Short mmCIF file of C-alpha atoms and ligand atoms in Angstrom, two decimals:
data_model
loop_
_atom_site.label_atom_id
_atom_site.label_comp_id
_atom_site.label_asym_id
_atom_site.label_seq_id
_atom_site.Cartn_x
_atom_site.Cartn_y
_atom_site.Cartn_z
CA UNK B 14 43.13 -47.07 2.06
CA UNK B 15 40.14 -48.26 4.03
CA UNK B 16 41.44 -46.26 7.10
CA UNK B 17 41.52 -43.12 4.93
CA UNK B 18 37.97 -43.66 3.90
CA UNK B 19 36.95 -44.01 7.50
CA UNK B 20 38.74 -40.86 8.42
CA UNK B 21 37.38 -38.70 5.57
CA UNK B 22 35.22 -35.74 6.53
CA UNK B 23 31.64 -36.77 5.83
CA UNK B 24 29.35 -34.06 6.64
CA UNK B 25 28.07 -31.01 4.48
CA UNK B 26 30.28 -28.34 3.13
CA UNK B 27 28.37 -25.86 5.33
CA UNK B 28 29.10 -27.85 8.54
CA UNK B 29 32.77 -27.85 7.41
CA UNK B 30 32.92 -24.22 7.00
CA UNK B 31 31.38 -23.78 10.48
CA UNK B 32 34.28 -25.72 11.95
CA UNK B 33 36.59 -23.44 9.94
CA UNK B 34 34.93 -20.36 11.32
CA UNK B 35 35.13 -21.63 14.93
CA UNK B 36 38.83 -22.82 14.60
CA UNK B 37 39.80 -19.62 13.11
CA UNK B 38 38.03 -17.33 15.80
CA UNK B 39 39.33 -19.58 18.74
CA UNK B 40 42.76 -19.57 17.26
CA UNK B 41 42.93 -23.27 16.93
CA UNK B 42 45.54 -25.08 14.73
CA UNK B 43 44.02 -27.05 11.91
CA UNK B 44 45.71 -28.88 9.01
CA UNK B 45 43.41 -29.52 6.11
CA UNK B 46 44.29 -32.07 3.33
CA UNK B 47 42.05 -31.97 0.19
CA UNK B 48 41.87 -35.45 -1.01
CA UNK B 49 41.37 -36.85 -4.41
CA UNK B 50 42.12 -40.25 -5.96
CA UNK B 51 45.72 -39.12 -6.39
CA UNK B 52 45.95 -38.60 -2.62
CA UNK B 53 44.67 -42.21 -1.91
CA UNK B 54 47.01 -43.61 -4.40
CA UNK B 55 49.99 -41.82 -3.05
CA UNK B 56 49.13 -43.02 0.46
CA UNK B 57 49.85 -46.62 -0.81
CA UNK B 58 53.34 -46.08 -2.02
CA UNK B 59 54.60 -43.17 -0.02
CA UNK B 60 54.97 -43.82 3.75
CA UNK B 61 55.40 -40.26 4.72
CA UNK B 62 52.09 -39.22 2.86
CA UNK B 63 50.48 -42.22 4.57
CA UNK B 64 51.67 -41.12 8.05
CA UNK B 65 50.43 -37.55 7.66
CA UNK B 66 47.12 -38.57 6.09
CA UNK B 67 46.44 -40.85 9.01
CA UNK B 68 47.73 -38.58 11.79
CA UNK B 69 45.09 -37.09 13.98
CA UNK B 70 46.55 -33.64 13.33
CA UNK B 71 45.13 -33.79 9.74
CA UNK B 72 41.62 -33.38 8.59
CA UNK B 73 40.84 -35.13 5.21
CA UNK B 74 38.30 -33.55 3.06
CA UNK B 75 36.69 -35.05 -0.12
CA UNK B 76 37.91 -32.76 -2.81
CA UNK B 77 37.57 -35.06 -5.86
CA UNK B 78 34.14 -36.45 -6.91
CA UNK B 79 35.92 -39.80 -7.40
CA UNK B 80 36.69 -39.90 -3.71
CA UNK B 81 32.91 -39.10 -2.86
CA UNK B 82 31.65 -41.86 -5.15
CA UNK B 83 34.29 -44.47 -4.07
CA UNK B 84 33.31 -43.68 -0.39
CA UNK B 85 29.61 -44.20 -1.05
CA UNK B 86 30.32 -47.48 -2.84
CA UNK B 87 32.14 -48.59 0.18
CA UNK B 88 29.06 -47.56 2.27
CA UNK B 89 30.36 -44.41 3.85
CA UNK B 90 27.87 -41.80 4.03
CA UNK B 91 29.78 -38.81 2.58
CA UNK B 92 27.62 -35.89 1.99
CA UNK B 93 29.32 -33.98 -0.74
CA UNK B 94 32.51 -32.78 -2.43
CA UNK B 95 34.22 -29.95 -0.76
CA UNK B 96 36.51 -28.40 -3.34
CA UNK B 97 40.04 -27.08 -2.28
CA UNK B 98 39.53 -23.93 -4.02
CA UNK B 99 36.18 -23.32 -2.40
CA UNK B 100 38.00 -23.71 1.05
CA UNK B 101 40.65 -21.27 -0.06
CA UNK B 102 37.89 -18.78 -1.02
CA UNK B 103 36.03 -19.20 2.28
CA UNK B 104 39.16 -18.85 4.35
CA UNK B 105 39.73 -15.49 2.52
CA UNK B 106 36.17 -14.55 3.20
CA UNK B 107 36.18 -15.56 6.90
CA UNK B 108 39.60 -14.02 7.51
CA UNK B 109 38.33 -10.82 6.01
CA UNK B 110 35.32 -10.63 8.22
CA UNK B 111 37.23 -11.44 11.48
CA UNK B 112 40.27 -9.30 10.48
CA UNK B 113 42.75 -12.18 10.58
CA UNK B 114 46.29 -12.39 9.25
CA UNK B 115 47.35 -14.61 6.32
CA UNK B 116 50.55 -15.89 4.53
CA UNK B 117 50.65 -17.04 0.95
CA UNK B 118 53.16 -19.49 -0.17
CA UNK B 119 53.45 -20.85 -3.60
CA UNK B 120 52.71 -20.44 -7.45
CA UNK B 121 54.69 -18.05 -9.65
CA UNK B 122 55.64 -14.59 -8.49
CA UNK B 123 53.30 -12.81 -10.99
CA UNK B 124 50.51 -15.03 -9.59
CA UNK B 125 51.50 -13.99 -5.99
CA UNK B 126 51.45 -10.37 -7.17
CA UNK B 127 47.89 -10.68 -8.67
CA UNK B 128 46.79 -12.33 -5.36
CA UNK B 129 48.13 -9.30 -3.51
CA UNK B 130 45.87 -7.08 -5.79
CA UNK B 131 42.85 -9.36 -5.14
CA UNK B 132 43.44 -9.16 -1.43
CA UNK B 133 43.85 -5.39 -1.69
CA UNK B 134 40.53 -5.05 -3.61
CA UNK B 135 38.30 -7.56 -2.10
CA UNK B 136 39.61 -8.55 1.24
CA UNK B 137 40.78 -5.33 2.85
CA UNK B 138 40.09 -6.71 6.43
CA UNK B 139 42.49 -9.54 5.85
CA UNK B 140 46.03 -8.63 6.61
CA UNK B 141 48.83 -10.31 4.46
CA UNK B 142 51.82 -10.74 6.65
CA UNK B 143 53.98 -12.19 4.08
CA UNK B 144 54.22 -14.18 0.99
CA UNK B 145 56.72 -16.19 -1.16
CA UNK B 146 56.38 -17.76 -4.60
CA UNK B 147 56.78 -21.46 -4.81
CA UNK B 148 59.89 -21.60 -6.76
CA UNK B 149 62.31 -20.77 -4.08
CA UNK B 150 65.01 -23.29 -3.44
CA UNK B 151 64.79 -23.45 0.43
CA UNK B 152 61.22 -24.10 1.28
CA UNK B 153 61.98 -24.96 4.85
CA UNK B 154 63.35 -21.41 5.27
CA UNK B 155 60.15 -19.96 4.03
CA UNK B 156 58.35 -21.95 6.77
CA UNK B 157 60.70 -20.69 9.46
CA UNK B 158 59.76 -17.21 8.46
CA UNK B 159 56.06 -18.07 8.47
CA UNK B 160 56.50 -19.45 11.96
CA UNK B 161 57.94 -16.21 13.16
CA UNK B 162 55.12 -14.29 11.66
CA UNK B 163 52.58 -16.62 13.34
CA UNK B 164 49.73 -15.84 10.86
CA UNK B 165 46.00 -17.04 11.40
CA UNK B 166 45.74 -18.51 7.75
CA UNK B 167 48.53 -20.24 5.77
CA UNK B 168 47.61 -21.18 2.33
CA UNK B 169 50.31 -23.35 0.57
CA UNK B 170 50.09 -23.79 -3.25
CA UNK B 171 52.93 -25.98 -4.25
CA UNK B 172 50.89 -29.08 -5.57
CA UNK B 173 50.56 -32.49 -3.88
CA UNK B 174 52.47 -33.95 -2.04
CA UNK B 175 55.12 -31.15 -1.51
CA UNK B 176 52.55 -28.82 0.10
CA UNK B 177 51.34 -31.48 2.49
CA UNK B 178 54.68 -32.79 3.58
CA UNK B 179 56.00 -29.28 4.14
CA UNK B 180 53.10 -28.38 6.18
CA UNK B 181 53.29 -31.52 8.30
CA UNK B 182 57.10 -31.36 8.80
CA UNK B 183 56.55 -27.77 10.30
CA UNK B 184 53.25 -28.07 12.01
CA UNK B 185 54.72 -28.54 15.47
CA UNK B 186 56.51 -25.21 15.21
CA UNK B 187 53.04 -23.45 15.38
CA UNK B 188 50.48 -23.02 18.17
CA UNK B 189 47.78 -21.75 15.89
CA UNK B 190 46.96 -21.42 12.19
CA UNK B 191 44.69 -22.77 9.56
CA UNK B 192 46.99 -24.68 7.11
CA UNK B 193 45.75 -25.83 3.70
CA UNK B 194 47.46 -27.17 0.72
CA UNK B 195 45.52 -25.68 -2.10
CA UNK B 196 47.24 -26.77 -5.31
CA UNK B 197 46.53 -24.60 -8.20
CA UNK B 198 43.96 -22.32 -6.39
CA UNK B 199 46.21 -19.04 -6.55
CA UNK B 200 46.34 -19.52 -10.36
CA UNK B 201 42.59 -19.51 -10.39
CA UNK B 202 41.77 -16.89 -7.65
CA UNK B 203 44.34 -14.44 -9.03
CA UNK B 204 42.64 -14.80 -12.41
CA UNK B 205 45.68 -16.32 -14.22
CA UNK B 206 43.64 -19.39 -15.03
CA UNK B 207 39.94 -19.97 -15.34
CA UNK B 208 37.95 -22.27 -13.06
CA UNK B 209 35.49 -24.67 -14.85
CA UNK B 210 32.30 -23.13 -15.92
CA UNK B 211 29.57 -23.62 -13.17
CA UNK B 212 27.78 -26.26 -15.30
CA UNK B 213 31.03 -28.40 -15.22
CA UNK B 214 31.20 -28.02 -11.47
CA UNK B 215 27.55 -28.85 -11.03
CA UNK B 216 27.70 -31.99 -13.15
CA UNK B 217 30.78 -33.06 -11.35
CA UNK B 218 32.93 -32.75 -14.40
CA UNK B 219 35.40 -30.07 -13.15
CA UNK B 220 38.28 -32.73 -13.63
CA UNK B 221 37.33 -33.04 -17.39
CA UNK B 222 37.47 -29.35 -17.96
CA UNK B 223 40.97 -29.19 -16.28
CA UNK B 224 42.00 -31.99 -18.79
CA UNK B 225 40.75 -30.15 -21.72
CA UNK B 226 42.46 -26.93 -20.74
CA UNK B 227 45.66 -28.73 -19.96
CA UNK B 228 45.95 -31.92 -21.96
CA UNK B 229 49.21 -32.79 -20.16
CA UNK B 230 47.29 -33.56 -17.16
CA UNK B 231 45.74 -36.74 -18.83
CA UNK B 232 48.68 -39.10 -17.91
CA UNK B 233 48.55 -38.05 -14.34
CA UNK B 234 44.83 -38.38 -14.35
CA UNK B 235 44.68 -41.72 -16.14
CA UNK B 236 47.32 -43.28 -13.94
CA UNK B 237 45.77 -42.24 -10.58
CA UNK B 238 42.09 -42.75 -11.56
CA UNK B 239 42.32 -46.16 -13.19
CA UNK B 240 44.47 -47.49 -10.25
CA UNK B 241 42.02 -46.03 -7.87
CA UNK B 242 38.92 -47.53 -9.54
CA UNK B 243 40.58 -51.02 -9.66
CA UNK B 244 41.56 -50.65 -5.90
CA UNK B 245 38.02 -49.62 -4.95
CA UNK B 246 36.53 -52.58 -6.87
CA UNK B 247 38.85 -54.91 -5.16
CA UNK B 248 37.88 -53.53 -1.73
CA UNK B 249 34.21 -53.75 -2.65
N1 UDP Z 4 54.11 -24.89 -7.91
C1 UDP Z 4 54.95 -24.10 -7.20
N2 UDP Z 4 56.36 -24.72 -7.07
C2 UDP Z 4 56.86 -25.79 -7.69
C3 UDP Z 4 55.77 -26.48 -8.53
C4 UDP Z 4 54.49 -26.11 -8.53
O1 UDP Z 4 54.74 -23.25 -6.67
O2 UDP Z 4 57.89 -26.04 -7.50
C5 UDP Z 4 52.78 -24.46 -7.98
C6 UDP Z 4 52.23 -24.13 -9.30
O3 UDP Z 4 52.69 -22.83 -9.86
C7 UDP Z 4 50.74 -24.28 -9.23
C8 UDP Z 4 50.67 -25.23 -8.02
O4 UDP Z 4 51.94 -25.22 -7.47
O5 UDP Z 4 50.21 -22.85 -8.87
C9 UDP Z 4 50.27 -26.67 -8.37
O6 UDP Z 4 49.11 -26.57 -9.20
P1 UDP Z 4 48.41 -27.86 -9.74
O7 UDP Z 4 47.33 -27.25 -10.74
O8 UDP Z 4 49.32 -28.92 -10.37
O9 UDP Z 4 47.82 -28.46 -8.50
P2 UDP Z 4 46.50 -29.38 -8.27
O10 UDP Z 4 45.51 -28.32 -8.07
O11 UDP Z 4 46.31 -30.26 -9.51
O12 UDP Z 4 46.89 -30.17 -7.22
#
């Protein structure tokens, strides 16, 4: 776990967006993993996850406030949380301005349909070259299609760890593209689910809001976060 903390992106959200902008405009390939305590815990029991998280091809961004706090406890100077959904929104915005191409993979078909409507309405400069819902059997086949289309931005909303593993498996078939596993972001951007009110985000309680809205998350949250806190205490 220590290696992951060392690798974590530590600068401000703004400076991260500057890197995004540059890489997008220079057609550089980039693989972003938005890390929360669950990601760190997974790296301990899942070799494939550990490998991809430590690979120099991936950039690890502190998505969960738990990760930011733990990193600080371990004396890493991490500026702030950078939420996956904000990265997704930023990429739509940057791609729109620079007239880039995008592929959307993941979530239910009705969510994808609403995403198309959002793109049509708000991001007319951004060209959607293809999309697939996340419930298709053969997900590798979707990636083979994506590699033919060679888009500038590829958002994969399948949930951790499937989205990260799939991106990592196919990354070498691409010579450009900003790849991000964005979890439930399509559900929110499309308007099918609500993001936490600003006050929750500001107080770093977005996780609490998600649990209140979806109580079935509590087991997943409890398992990962309690384990994470114990591990950090031990490391400290
Ligand atoms: N999902 C999918 N295919 C699947 C399982 C999940 O496309 O086989 C989608 C699901 O519809 C949701 C996203 O993956 O849009 C995962 O969302 P979740 O909120 O669990 O992710 P988190 O943000 O918590 O990582």
